[in-house]
Amino acid sequence: MPTIQEHMYNSRIAGLGFYVPENVVTNDDLSKLMDTSDEWIQERTGIKERRHIIKGEETTSSMGVKAAKMAISNAGLTPDDIDFIVFATLSPDYYFPGPGVMVQRDLEMKTVGAVDIRNQCSGFVYGISLADQYIKTGMYENVLVIGSELHSTGLDMTTRGRDVSVIFGDGAGSVVLRREENLEKGILSSHLHSEGQHAEELSVIAPAMGTRWVTDILEANDPDDTSYFPYMNGKFVFKNAVVRFSEVIREGLEKNNLGVEDIDMLIPHQANLRIAQFIQKKFKLSDDQVYNNIMYYGNTTAASIPIALTEAWQKGKIKDGDLVILAAFGSGFTWGSVVIRW
Ligand code: COA
């Protein structure tokens, strides 16, 4: 594989943004719908609250558009400057077309290309990797990458679905990647993996539908048919996640001749606070070297990394020259990492 020095260009994160719905749903709110408790949820996942849309007010694409607007404006650009759109989600508004084209439409952009990524929790990492390749080859200058997720309308909010439903939240995050000729800074490398053998361990099996209509379809559905709801083999996912997170972070460091001691900021996909804490302990990282916000947003799947990255950056926790690592694991199974010199 070519190294960074063999490219003429590098991609840098030029702007970041995120959007979460205003509606806060606490663990106590969920306890009114299903047999669960604040204590159980916090102990197992670290989650205190999450955001859910008010039905009809937002869609996956509308949240993505809001995050994208912020990222584009933070980059000092206008939608006209964007050359390509990458949209990662497992919860598209429609079964097809995917939400990438809705961003082109709603931001009144030129007829630039738009691609949709279906890699669930690792979707944003895959998206950054894809955008990075277009930039490094010189094909595009400014690429918009979005991760957005509308989970709340498709979850089983009864006791039957409690092991899955308490974890997930709605939201969106976005970055603009910009082509630069400074090869010292920007995306140093990305590392992607899959293992389809475990495809069914975290999945929605039934025919897919758009999240705009999902609740209506469920109402018309056989109430005992759970195949329309996400299924998760929680313990198996947890065990695989901790192994793959560690492997793919190490792979990224080794590729760049770096060590764990070089990490300034690790942004893990916000799957479960206990997974992030396990990794932090394993790599002997301090609280300042890992950013978590799952306590307030739950697991927002493809949106979790760009939301966390934007927040960490807004709080001044990421500085020029820092080594930042993004790492994700999820349904597929798929996993990946991105190594960035900020
Ligand atoms: N509230 C209260 N009790 C619950 C519950 C809830 N929301 N969900 C499950 N339970 C119960 C179970 O029914 C079970 O009861 P039992 O012992 O009487 O059978 C008990 O709690 C333990 O359930 P279990 O599923 O074994 O718990 P766990 O320790 O594996 O924790 C997860 C469940 C989902 C929190 C955990 O497995 C996990 O986080 N896995 C990884 C998930 C993840 O990261 N997914 C995203 C990947 S990208």
mmCIF file of C-alpha atoms and ligand atoms in Angstrom:
data_model
loop_
_atom_site.group_PDB
_atom_site.id
_atom_site.type_symbol
_atom_site.label_atom_id
_atom_site.label_comp_id
_atom_site.label_asym_id
_atom_site.label_seq_id
_atom_site.Cartn_x
_atom_site.Cartn_y
_atom_site.Cartn_z
ATOM 1 C CA MET A 1 0.000 0.000 0.000
ATOM 2 C CA PRO A 2 1.306 3.474 -0.794
ATOM 3 C CA THR A 3 2.415 5.523 2.168
ATOM 4 C CA ILE A 4 1.434 9.119 2.735
ATOM 5 C CA GLN A 5 4.744 10.386 1.334
ATOM 6 C CA GLU A 6 3.887 8.855 -2.042
ATOM 7 C CA HIS A 7 0.812 11.075 -2.368
ATOM 8 C CA MET A 8 0.852 14.671 -3.566
ATOM 9 C CA TYR A 9 -2.014 15.640 -1.333
ATOM 10 C CA ASN A 10 -3.348 15.006 2.108
ATOM 11 C CA SER A 11 -6.849 15.511 3.530
ATOM 12 C CA ARG A 12 -7.419 17.615 6.604
ATOM 13 C CA ILE A 13 -10.537 18.087 8.626
ATOM 14 C CA ALA A 14 -11.415 21.672 7.775
ATOM 15 C CA GLY A 15 -14.789 21.925 9.511
ATOM 16 C CA LEU A 16 -16.942 19.988 11.956
ATOM 17 C CA GLY A 17 -20.573 20.086 13.039
ATOM 18 C CA PHE A 18 -23.290 18.128 14.775
ATOM 19 C CA TYR A 19 -26.987 18.182 15.485
ATOM 20 C CA VAL A 20 -29.018 16.338 18.089
ATOM 21 C CA PRO A 21 -32.790 16.687 18.609
ATOM 22 C CA GLU A 22 -33.829 18.809 21.608
ATOM 23 C CA ASN A 23 -36.050 16.080 23.065
ATOM 24 C CA VAL A 24 -34.127 14.472 25.962
ATOM 25 C CA VAL A 25 -35.244 10.962 26.972
ATOM 26 C CA THR A 26 -33.916 9.911 30.367
ATOM 27 C CA ASN A 27 -33.580 6.390 31.711
ATOM 28 C CA ASP A 28 -36.516 7.140 34.010
ATOM 29 C CA ASP A 29 -38.603 8.069 30.951
ATOM 30 C CA LEU A 30 -37.819 4.641 29.463
ATOM 31 C CA SER A 31 -38.738 2.953 32.747
ATOM 32 C CA LYS A 32 -42.293 4.174 32.160
ATOM 33 C CA LEU A 33 -42.432 2.271 28.852
ATOM 34 C CA MET A 34 -40.622 -0.946 29.766
ATOM 35 C CA ASP A 35 -39.301 -2.915 32.715
ATOM 36 C CA THR A 36 -35.899 -1.280 33.154
ATOM 37 C CA SER A 37 -34.183 1.121 35.552
ATOM 38 C CA ASP A 38 -31.752 4.019 35.579
ATOM 39 C CA GLU A 39 -29.436 1.883 37.707
ATOM 40 C CA TRP A 40 -29.380 -1.066 35.260
ATOM 41 C CA ILE A 41 -28.814 1.128 32.212
ATOM 42 C CA GLN A 42 -26.067 3.240 33.802
ATOM 43 C CA GLU A 43 -24.274 0.251 35.282
ATOM 44 C CA ARG A 44 -24.210 -1.741 32.026
ATOM 45 C CA THR A 45 -23.790 1.062 29.471
ATOM 46 C CA GLY A 46 -22.944 4.371 31.166
ATOM 47 C CA ILE A 47 -25.913 5.999 29.427
ATOM 48 C CA LYS A 48 -27.904 8.569 31.448
ATOM 49 C CA GLU A 49 -30.030 9.991 28.619
ATOM 50 C CA ARG A 50 -30.365 10.099 24.853
ATOM 51 C CA ARG A 51 -32.154 12.285 22.312
ATOM 52 C CA HIS A 52 -35.203 11.113 20.362
ATOM 53 C CA ILE A 53 -36.825 13.096 17.573
ATOM 54 C CA ILE A 54 -40.430 14.208 17.864
ATOM 55 C CA LYS A 55 -41.988 12.046 15.163
ATOM 56 C CA GLY A 56 -42.515 13.973 11.953
ATOM 57 C CA GLU A 57 -40.176 16.817 12.918
ATOM 58 C CA GLU A 58 -36.867 15.294 11.754
ATOM 59 C CA THR A 59 -35.580 12.591 9.467
ATOM 60 C CA THR A 60 -32.122 11.076 9.105
ATOM 61 C CA SER A 61 -31.414 13.370 6.160
ATOM 62 C CA SER A 62 -32.778 16.527 7.832
ATOM 63 C CA MET A 63 -30.530 15.990 10.869
ATOM 64 C CA GLY A 64 -27.611 15.250 8.556
ATOM 65 C CA VAL A 65 -28.266 18.477 6.657
ATOM 66 C CA LYS A 66 -28.148 20.492 9.906
ATOM 67 C CA ALA A 67 -24.839 18.935 10.941
ATOM 68 C CA ALA A 68 -23.462 19.431 7.426
ATOM 69 C CA LYS A 69 -24.411 23.125 7.372
ATOM 70 C CA MET A 70 -22.425 23.648 10.564
ATOM 71 C CA ALA A 71 -19.399 21.722 9.247
ATOM 72 C CA ILE A 72 -19.402 23.621 5.936
ATOM 73 C CA SER A 73 -19.678 26.977 7.671
ATOM 74 C CA ASN A 74 -16.968 26.054 10.217
ATOM 75 C CA ALA A 75 -14.716 25.245 7.266
ATOM 76 C CA GLY A 76 -15.332 28.766 5.938
ATOM 77 C CA LEU A 77 -17.008 27.319 2.850
ATOM 78 C CA THR A 78 -20.432 27.402 1.221
ATOM 79 C CA PRO A 79 -22.345 24.372 -0.110
ATOM 80 C CA ASP A 80 -21.187 25.400 -3.603
ATOM 81 C CA ASP A 81 -17.584 24.577 -2.642
ATOM 82 C CA ILE A 82 -18.376 20.914 -1.896
ATOM 83 C CA ASP A 83 -17.273 18.476 -4.605
ATOM 84 C CA PHE A 84 -18.676 15.215 -3.236
ATOM 85 C CA ILE A 85 -21.052 13.927 -0.533
ATOM 86 C CA VAL A 86 -20.563 10.786 1.559
ATOM 87 C CA PHE A 87 -23.511 9.857 3.805
ATOM 88 C CA ALA A 88 -23.250 7.018 6.344
ATOM 89 C CA THR A 89 -26.397 5.644 7.996
ATOM 90 C CA LEU A 90 -28.252 2.436 8.803
ATOM 91 C CA SER A 91 -31.541 4.324 9.022
ATOM 92 C CA PRO A 92 -32.150 6.053 5.662
ATOM 93 C CA ASP A 93 -35.337 8.113 5.212
ATOM 94 C CA TYR A 94 -36.377 5.826 2.360
ATOM 95 C CA TYR A 95 -35.371 2.287 1.478
ATOM 96 C CA PHE A 96 -34.038 3.966 -1.668
ATOM 97 C CA PRO A 97 -32.737 6.455 -2.690
ATOM 98 C CA GLY A 98 -30.291 6.949 0.158
ATOM 99 C CA PRO A 99 -30.015 10.267 2.022
ATOM 100 C CA GLY A 100 -26.875 11.536 0.227
ATOM 101 C CA VAL A 101 -28.959 12.964 -2.617
ATOM 102 C CA MET A 102 -31.260 14.709 -0.122
ATOM 103 C CA VAL A 103 -28.275 16.670 1.154
ATOM 104 C CA GLN A 104 -27.486 17.725 -2.421
ATOM 105 C CA ARG A 105 -31.123 18.825 -2.798
ATOM 106 C CA ASP A 106 -31.661 20.488 0.581
ATOM 107 C CA LEU A 107 -28.377 22.423 0.575
ATOM 108 C CA GLU A 108 -29.103 23.447 -3.043
ATOM 109 C CA MET A 109 -25.731 22.181 -4.131
ATOM 110 C CA LYS A 110 -24.407 21.705 -7.633
ATOM 111 C CA THR A 111 -25.089 18.247 -9.108
ATOM 112 C CA VAL A 112 -22.070 16.769 -7.327
ATOM 113 C CA GLY A 113 -21.802 13.029 -6.683
ATOM 114 C CA ALA A 114 -23.368 11.541 -3.561
ATOM 115 C CA VAL A 115 -22.684 8.107 -2.147
ATOM 116 C CA ASP A 116 -24.384 6.290 0.722
ATOM 117 C CA ILE A 117 -22.514 4.020 3.095
ATOM 118 C CA ARG A 118 -24.205 1.097 4.859
ATOM 119 C CA ASN A 119 -21.666 0.131 7.490
ATOM 120 C CA GLN A 120 -23.633 0.840 10.656
ATOM 121 C CA CYS A 121 -21.428 1.757 13.649
ATOM 122 C CA SER A 122 -18.261 1.897 11.553
ATOM 123 C CA GLY A 123 -20.001 3.847 8.748
ATOM 124 C CA PHE A 124 -18.337 7.158 9.541
ATOM 125 C CA VAL A 125 -14.852 5.623 9.663
ATOM 126 C CA TYR A 126 -15.540 3.970 6.291
ATOM 127 C CA GLY A 127 -16.843 7.325 5.021
ATOM 128 C CA ILE A 128 -13.722 9.217 6.062
ATOM 129 C CA SER A 129 -11.547 6.553 4.452
ATOM 130 C CA LEU A 130 -13.477 6.789 1.185
ATOM 131 C CA ALA A 131 -13.388 10.590 1.114
ATOM 132 C CA ASP A 132 -9.677 10.537 1.923
ATOM 133 C CA GLN A 133 -8.933 8.395 -1.135
ATOM 134 C CA TYR A 134 -10.760 10.815 -3.462
ATOM 135 C CA ILE A 135 -8.756 13.675 -2.031
ATOM 136 C CA LYS A 136 -5.354 11.951 -2.003
ATOM 137 C CA THR A 137 -5.708 11.017 -5.676
ATOM 138 C CA GLY A 138 -6.448 14.672 -6.447
ATOM 139 C CA MET A 139 -9.947 14.010 -7.763
ATOM 140 C CA TYR A 140 -11.793 16.224 -5.260
ATOM 141 C CA GLU A 141 -10.878 19.207 -3.123
ATOM 142 C CA ASN A 142 -13.671 19.425 -0.540
ATOM 143 C CA VAL A 143 -15.633 16.349 0.492
ATOM 144 C CA LEU A 144 -18.567 16.437 2.898
ATOM 145 C CA VAL A 145 -18.859 13.380 5.154
ATOM 146 C CA ILE A 146 -22.013 12.882 7.233
ATOM 147 C CA GLY A 147 -23.110 10.260 9.756
ATOM 148 C CA SER A 148 -26.745 10.495 10.806
ATOM 149 C CA GLU A 149 -29.089 8.115 12.529
ATOM 150 C CA LEU A 150 -32.780 8.014 13.427
ATOM 151 C CA HIS A 151 -33.166 5.010 15.693
ATOM 152 C CA SER A 152 -36.089 5.951 17.915
ATOM 153 C CA THR A 153 -38.908 5.264 15.439
ATOM 154 C CA GLY A 154 -37.680 1.719 14.745
ATOM 155 C CA LEU A 155 -37.012 0.384 18.244
ATOM 156 C CA ASP A 156 -39.139 -2.027 20.234
ATOM 157 C CA MET A 157 -40.049 0.220 23.183
ATOM 158 C CA THR A 158 -41.519 -2.608 25.226
ATOM 159 C CA THR A 159 -39.822 -4.874 27.768
ATOM 160 C CA ARG A 160 -39.252 -7.383 24.949
ATOM 161 C CA GLY A 161 -36.811 -4.981 23.238
ATOM 162 C CA ARG A 162 -35.220 -3.441 26.332
ATOM 163 C CA ASP A 163 -31.700 -4.858 25.849
ATOM 164 C CA VAL A 164 -31.431 -2.972 22.541
ATOM 165 C CA SER A 165 -33.785 -0.002 22.885
ATOM 166 C CA VAL A 166 -32.160 1.601 25.924
ATOM 167 C CA ILE A 167 -28.822 1.899 24.098
ATOM 168 C CA PHE A 168 -29.620 3.810 20.922
ATOM 169 C CA GLY A 169 -30.226 7.516 20.314
ATOM 170 C CA ASP A 170 -30.842 9.889 17.396
ATOM 171 C CA GLY A 171 -28.413 12.483 16.033
ATOM 172 C CA ALA A 172 -26.037 13.537 13.273
ATOM 173 C CA GLY A 173 -22.438 14.670 12.836
ATOM 174 C CA SER A 174 -20.428 15.865 9.874
ATOM 175 C CA VAL A 175 -16.990 16.961 8.744
ATOM 176 C CA VAL A 176 -15.573 18.620 5.649
ATOM 177 C CA LEU A 177 -12.334 17.091 4.422
ATOM 178 C CA ARG A 178 -10.145 19.521 2.509
ATOM 179 C CA ARG A 179 -7.293 18.801 0.119
ATOM 180 C CA GLU A 180 -3.963 20.181 1.305
ATOM 181 C CA GLU A 181 -0.393 19.857 0.134
ATOM 182 C CA ASN A 182 1.051 19.708 3.653
ATOM 183 C CA LEU A 183 1.707 15.977 3.995
ATOM 184 C CA GLU A 184 2.713 16.209 7.653
ATOM 185 C CA LYS A 185 -0.812 16.962 8.798
ATOM 186 C CA GLY A 186 -4.178 15.427 8.089
ATOM 187 C CA ILE A 187 -5.287 11.842 7.644
ATOM 188 C CA LEU A 188 -2.207 9.628 7.929
ATOM 189 C CA SER A 189 -3.978 6.326 7.307
ATOM 190 C CA SER A 190 -7.211 4.400 7.616
ATOM 191 C CA HIS A 191 -7.769 0.704 8.278
ATOM 192 C CA LEU A 192 -10.978 -1.155 7.437
ATOM 193 C CA HIS A 193 -12.159 -4.682 8.222
ATOM 194 C CA SER A 194 -15.197 -6.934 8.020
ATOM 195 C CA GLU A 195 -16.230 -10.389 9.193
ATOM 196 C CA GLY A 196 -19.591 -11.306 7.663
ATOM 197 C CA GLN A 197 -19.659 -14.600 9.512
ATOM 198 C CA HIS A 198 -21.300 -12.662 12.357
ATOM 199 C CA ALA A 199 -23.719 -10.667 10.179
ATOM 200 C CA GLU A 200 -26.804 -11.804 12.104
ATOM 201 C CA GLU A 201 -25.432 -11.072 15.594
ATOM 202 C CA LEU A 202 -26.384 -7.386 15.295
ATOM 203 C CA SER A 203 -28.910 -6.876 12.567
ATOM 204 C CA VAL A 204 -32.397 -6.087 11.297
ATOM 205 C CA ILE A 205 -33.469 -9.197 9.395
ATOM 206 C CA ALA A 206 -36.816 -8.172 7.900
ATOM 207 C CA PRO A 207 -37.163 -6.353 4.568
ATOM 208 C CA ALA A 208 -35.736 -2.878 5.009
ATOM 209 C CA MET A 209 -37.908 0.193 5.053
ATOM 210 C CA GLY A 210 -37.354 3.907 5.338
ATOM 211 C CA THR A 211 -37.314 5.349 8.837
ATOM 212 C CA ARG A 212 -39.925 7.909 7.768
ATOM 213 C CA TRP A 213 -42.528 5.152 7.670
ATOM 214 C CA VAL A 214 -41.180 2.526 9.999
ATOM 215 C CA THR A 215 -43.638 3.066 12.857
ATOM 216 C CA ASP A 216 -46.610 2.825 10.495
ATOM 217 C CA ILE A 217 -45.325 -0.432 9.063
ATOM 218 C CA LEU A 218 -44.774 -1.843 12.538
ATOM 219 C CA GLU A 219 -48.317 -0.957 13.565
ATOM 220 C CA ALA A 220 -49.646 -2.973 10.629
ATOM 221 C CA ASN A 221 -47.274 -5.826 11.405
ATOM 222 C CA ASP A 222 -47.821 -9.058 13.327
ATOM 223 C CA PRO A 223 -47.124 -7.903 16.925
ATOM 224 C CA ASP A 224 -45.171 -11.090 17.655
ATOM 225 C CA ASP A 225 -42.868 -10.699 14.650
ATOM 226 C CA THR A 226 -39.684 -9.146 16.049
ATOM 227 C CA SER A 227 -37.724 -9.440 12.806
ATOM 228 C CA TYR A 228 -38.482 -5.781 12.016
ATOM 229 C CA PHE A 229 -36.636 -4.684 15.142
ATOM 230 C CA PRO A 230 -32.868 -4.655 15.619
ATOM 231 C CA TYR A 231 -31.528 -7.847 17.171
ATOM 232 C CA MET A 232 -28.286 -7.787 19.153
ATOM 233 C CA ASN A 233 -26.386 -10.623 20.785
ATOM 234 C CA GLY A 234 -25.077 -8.180 23.383
ATOM 235 C CA LYS A 235 -22.447 -10.264 25.156
ATOM 236 C CA PHE A 236 -21.015 -11.634 21.889
ATOM 237 C CA VAL A 237 -20.886 -8.122 20.381
ATOM 238 C CA PHE A 238 -19.182 -6.799 23.518
ATOM 239 C CA LYS A 239 -16.484 -9.491 23.468
ATOM 240 C CA ASN A 240 -15.725 -9.000 19.787
ATOM 241 C CA ALA A 241 -15.771 -5.211 20.118
ATOM 242 C CA VAL A 242 -13.046 -5.020 22.761
ATOM 243 C CA VAL A 243 -10.746 -7.288 20.726
ATOM 244 C CA ARG A 244 -11.310 -5.547 17.378
ATOM 245 C CA PHE A 245 -11.077 -2.030 18.834
ATOM 246 C CA SER A 246 -7.674 -2.881 20.310
ATOM 247 C CA GLU A 247 -6.398 -4.577 17.140
ATOM 248 C CA VAL A 248 -7.401 -1.812 14.779
ATOM 249 C CA ILE A 249 -5.991 0.963 16.983
ATOM 250 C CA ARG A 250 -2.672 -0.896 17.150
ATOM 251 C CA GLU A 251 -2.752 -1.479 13.394
ATOM 252 C CA GLY A 252 -3.115 2.265 12.815
ATOM 253 C CA LEU A 253 -0.285 3.115 15.187
ATOM 254 C CA GLU A 254 2.074 0.519 13.706
ATOM 255 C CA LYS A 255 1.408 1.642 10.134
ATOM 256 C CA ASN A 256 2.688 5.094 11.127
ATOM 257 C CA ASN A 257 5.546 3.877 13.345
ATOM 258 C CA LEU A 258 3.791 5.316 16.374
ATOM 259 C CA GLY A 259 3.122 3.932 19.839
ATOM 260 C CA VAL A 260 0.291 4.135 22.333
ATOM 261 C CA GLU A 261 2.224 6.900 24.125
ATOM 262 C CA ASP A 262 1.841 9.081 21.006
ATOM 263 C CA ILE A 263 -1.976 9.178 21.237
ATOM 264 C CA ASP A 264 -3.271 12.609 22.224
ATOM 265 C CA MET A 265 -6.948 11.861 21.692
ATOM 266 C CA LEU A 266 -8.848 8.645 21.055
ATOM 267 C CA ILE A 267 -12.421 9.055 19.835
ATOM 268 C CA PRO A 268 -13.992 5.617 20.091
ATOM 269 C CA HIS A 269 -17.377 4.919 18.553
ATOM 270 C CA GLN A 270 -19.786 5.454 21.441
ATOM 271 C CA ALA A 271 -21.139 1.895 21.634
ATOM 272 C CA ASN A 272 -21.078 1.367 25.377
ATOM 273 C CA LEU A 273 -19.085 3.330 27.960
ATOM 274 C CA ARG A 274 -17.834 0.028 29.412
ATOM 275 C CA ILE A 275 -16.210 -0.876 26.058
ATOM 276 C CA ALA A 276 -14.478 2.525 25.859
ATOM 277 C CA GLN A 277 -13.300 2.224 29.480
ATOM 278 C CA PHE A 278 -11.933 -1.265 28.810
ATOM 279 C CA ILE A 279 -9.886 0.054 25.872
ATOM 280 C CA GLN A 280 -8.725 3.078 27.879
ATOM 281 C CA LYS A 281 -7.479 0.810 30.660
ATOM 282 C CA LYS A 282 -5.847 -1.631 28.272
ATOM 283 C CA PHE A 283 -3.895 1.157 26.542
ATOM 284 C CA LYS A 284 -3.250 2.946 29.866
ATOM 285 C CA LEU A 285 -4.734 6.193 28.558
ATOM 286 C CA SER A 286 -5.769 9.029 30.869
ATOM 287 C CA ASP A 287 -9.275 10.542 30.958
ATOM 288 C CA ASP A 288 -7.916 13.457 28.891
ATOM 289 C CA GLN A 289 -6.840 11.093 26.117
ATOM 290 C CA VAL A 290 -10.265 9.512 25.475
ATOM 291 C CA TYR A 291 -13.438 11.444 24.704
ATOM 292 C CA ASN A 292 -16.812 9.954 25.652
ATOM 293 C CA ASN A 293 -20.285 11.481 25.480
ATOM 294 C CA ILE A 294 -22.472 8.361 25.297
ATOM 295 C CA MET A 295 -23.778 9.367 28.752
ATOM 296 C CA TYR A 296 -25.823 12.124 27.086
ATOM 297 C CA TYR A 297 -26.576 10.813 23.593
ATOM 298 C CA GLY A 298 -26.591 7.018 23.805
ATOM 299 C CA ASN A 299 -25.231 5.065 20.852
ATOM 300 C CA THR A 300 -25.949 7.077 17.702
ATOM 301 C CA THR A 301 -24.238 4.534 15.414
ATOM 302 C CA ALA A 302 -22.757 6.268 12.322
ATOM 303 C CA ALA A 303 -23.243 9.674 13.983
ATOM 304 C CA SER A 304 -21.407 8.905 17.218
ATOM 305 C CA ILE A 305 -17.836 9.597 16.119
ATOM 306 C CA PRO A 306 -18.514 12.908 14.330
ATOM 307 C CA ILE A 307 -20.674 14.116 17.251
ATOM 308 C CA ALA A 308 -17.930 13.216 19.756
ATOM 309 C CA LEU A 309 -15.159 14.604 17.550
ATOM 310 C CA THR A 310 -16.996 17.910 17.114
ATOM 311 C CA GLU A 311 -17.689 18.228 20.846
ATOM 312 C CA ALA A 312 -14.103 17.396 21.797
ATOM 313 C CA TRP A 313 -12.847 19.979 19.297
ATOM 314 C CA GLN A 314 -15.362 22.620 20.483
ATOM 315 C CA LYS A 315 -14.190 22.092 24.066
ATOM 316 C CA GLY A 316 -10.582 22.697 23.038
ATOM 317 C CA LYS A 317 -9.540 19.120 23.772
ATOM 318 C CA ILE A 318 -7.944 18.711 20.327
ATOM 319 C CA LYS A 319 -5.057 20.996 19.433
ATOM 320 C CA ASP A 320 -2.978 21.650 16.344
ATOM 321 C CA GLY A 321 -0.452 18.850 15.868
ATOM 322 C CA ASP A 322 -2.262 16.349 18.116
ATOM 323 C CA LEU A 323 -2.405 12.678 17.159
ATOM 324 C CA VAL A 324 -6.112 11.832 17.009
ATOM 325 C CA ILE A 325 -7.395 8.301 16.488
ATOM 326 C CA LEU A 326 -10.945 7.398 15.477
ATOM 327 C CA ALA A 327 -11.953 3.782 16.025
ATOM 328 C CA ALA A 328 -15.227 1.944 15.467
ATOM 329 C CA PHE A 329 -16.750 -1.515 15.644
ATOM 330 C CA GLY A 330 -20.249 -2.676 14.895
ATOM 331 C CA SER A 331 -22.801 -4.596 12.876
ATOM 332 C CA GLY A 332 -21.422 -6.663 10.021
ATOM 333 C CA PHE A 333 -19.236 -7.150 11.894
ATOM 334 C CA THR A 334 -17.263 -4.230 10.482
ATOM 335 C CA TRP A 335 -14.579 -2.205 12.185
ATOM 336 C CA GLY A 336 -11.916 0.347 11.372
ATOM 337 C CA SER A 337 -9.657 3.156 12.497
ATOM 338 C CA VAL A 338 -8.417 6.479 11.169
ATOM 339 C CA VAL A 339 -5.123 8.046 12.273
ATOM 340 C CA ILE A 340 -5.056 11.838 12.051
ATOM 341 C CA ARG A 341 -2.304 14.389 12.685
ATOM 342 C CA TRP A 342 -4.484 17.390 13.556
HETATM 343 N N1 COA B 1 -33.176 -3.203 31.824
HETATM 344 C C1 COA B 1 -33.210 -4.141 32.792
HETATM 345 N N2 COA B 1 -32.848 -5.403 32.616
HETATM 346 C C2 COA B 1 -32.416 -5.752 31.401
HETATM 347 C C3 COA B 1 -32.351 -4.831 30.336
HETATM 348 C C4 COA B 1 -32.769 -3.521 30.591
HETATM 349 N N3 COA B 1 -32.748 -2.557 29.642
HETATM 350 N N4 COA B 1 -31.893 -5.460 29.239
HETATM 351 C C5 COA B 1 -31.670 -6.740 29.611
HETATM 352 N N5 COA B 1 -31.987 -6.916 30.892
HETATM 353 C C6 COA B 1 -31.880 -8.123 31.709
HETATM 354 C C7 COA B 1 -31.861 -9.377 30.885
HETATM 355 O O1 COA B 1 -33.174 -9.812 30.592
HETATM 356 C C8 COA B 1 -31.134 -10.333 31.795
HETATM 357 O O2 COA B 1 -32.014 -10.807 32.766
HETATM 358 P P1 COA B 1 -31.929 -12.334 33.292
HETATM 359 O O3 COA B 1 -30.581 -12.439 33.930
HETATM 360 O O4 COA B 1 -33.067 -12.430 34.231
HETATM 361 O O5 COA B 1 -32.065 -13.185 32.068
HETATM 362 C C9 COA B 1 -30.121 -9.445 32.505
HETATM 363 O O6 COA B 1 -30.629 -8.111 32.387
HETATM 364 C C10 COA B 1 -28.747 -9.525 31.898
HETATM 365 O O7 COA B 1 -28.860 -9.371 30.493
HETATM 366 P P2 COA B 1 -27.658 -9.514 29.531
HETATM 367 O O8 COA B 1 -28.145 -9.302 28.144
HETATM 368 O O9 COA B 1 -26.919 -10.768 29.839
HETATM 369 O O10 COA B 1 -26.796 -8.274 30.027
HETATM 370 P P3 COA B 1 -25.378 -7.839 29.615
HETATM 371 O O11 COA B 1 -24.557 -7.747 30.823
HETATM 372 O O12 COA B 1 -24.839 -8.615 28.465
HETATM 373 O O13 COA B 1 -25.636 -6.364 29.112
HETATM 374 C C11 COA B 1 -25.704 -5.093 27.096
HETATM 375 C C12 COA B 1 -26.405 -6.128 27.971
HETATM 376 C C13 COA B 1 -26.532 -4.937 25.838
HETATM 377 C C14 COA B 1 -25.666 -3.770 27.843
HETATM 378 C C15 COA B 1 -24.281 -5.555 26.803
HETATM 379 O O14 COA B 1 -24.258 -6.874 26.371
HETATM 380 C C16 COA B 1 -23.617 -4.694 25.780
HETATM 381 O O15 COA B 1 -23.467 -3.514 25.945
HETATM 382 N N6 COA B 1 -23.155 -5.292 24.677
HETATM 383 C C17 COA B 1 -22.506 -4.563 23.611
HETATM 384 C C18 COA B 1 -23.525 -3.754 22.937
HETATM 385 C C19 COA B 1 -22.935 -2.795 21.978
HETATM 386 O O16 COA B 1 -21.951 -2.196 22.222
HETATM 387 N N7 COA B 1 -23.632 -2.646 20.875
HETATM 388 C C20 COA B 1 -23.277 -1.741 19.893
HETATM 389 C C21 COA B 1 -22.107 -2.269 19.138
HETATM 390 S S1 COA B 1 -21.721 -1.173 17.968
#
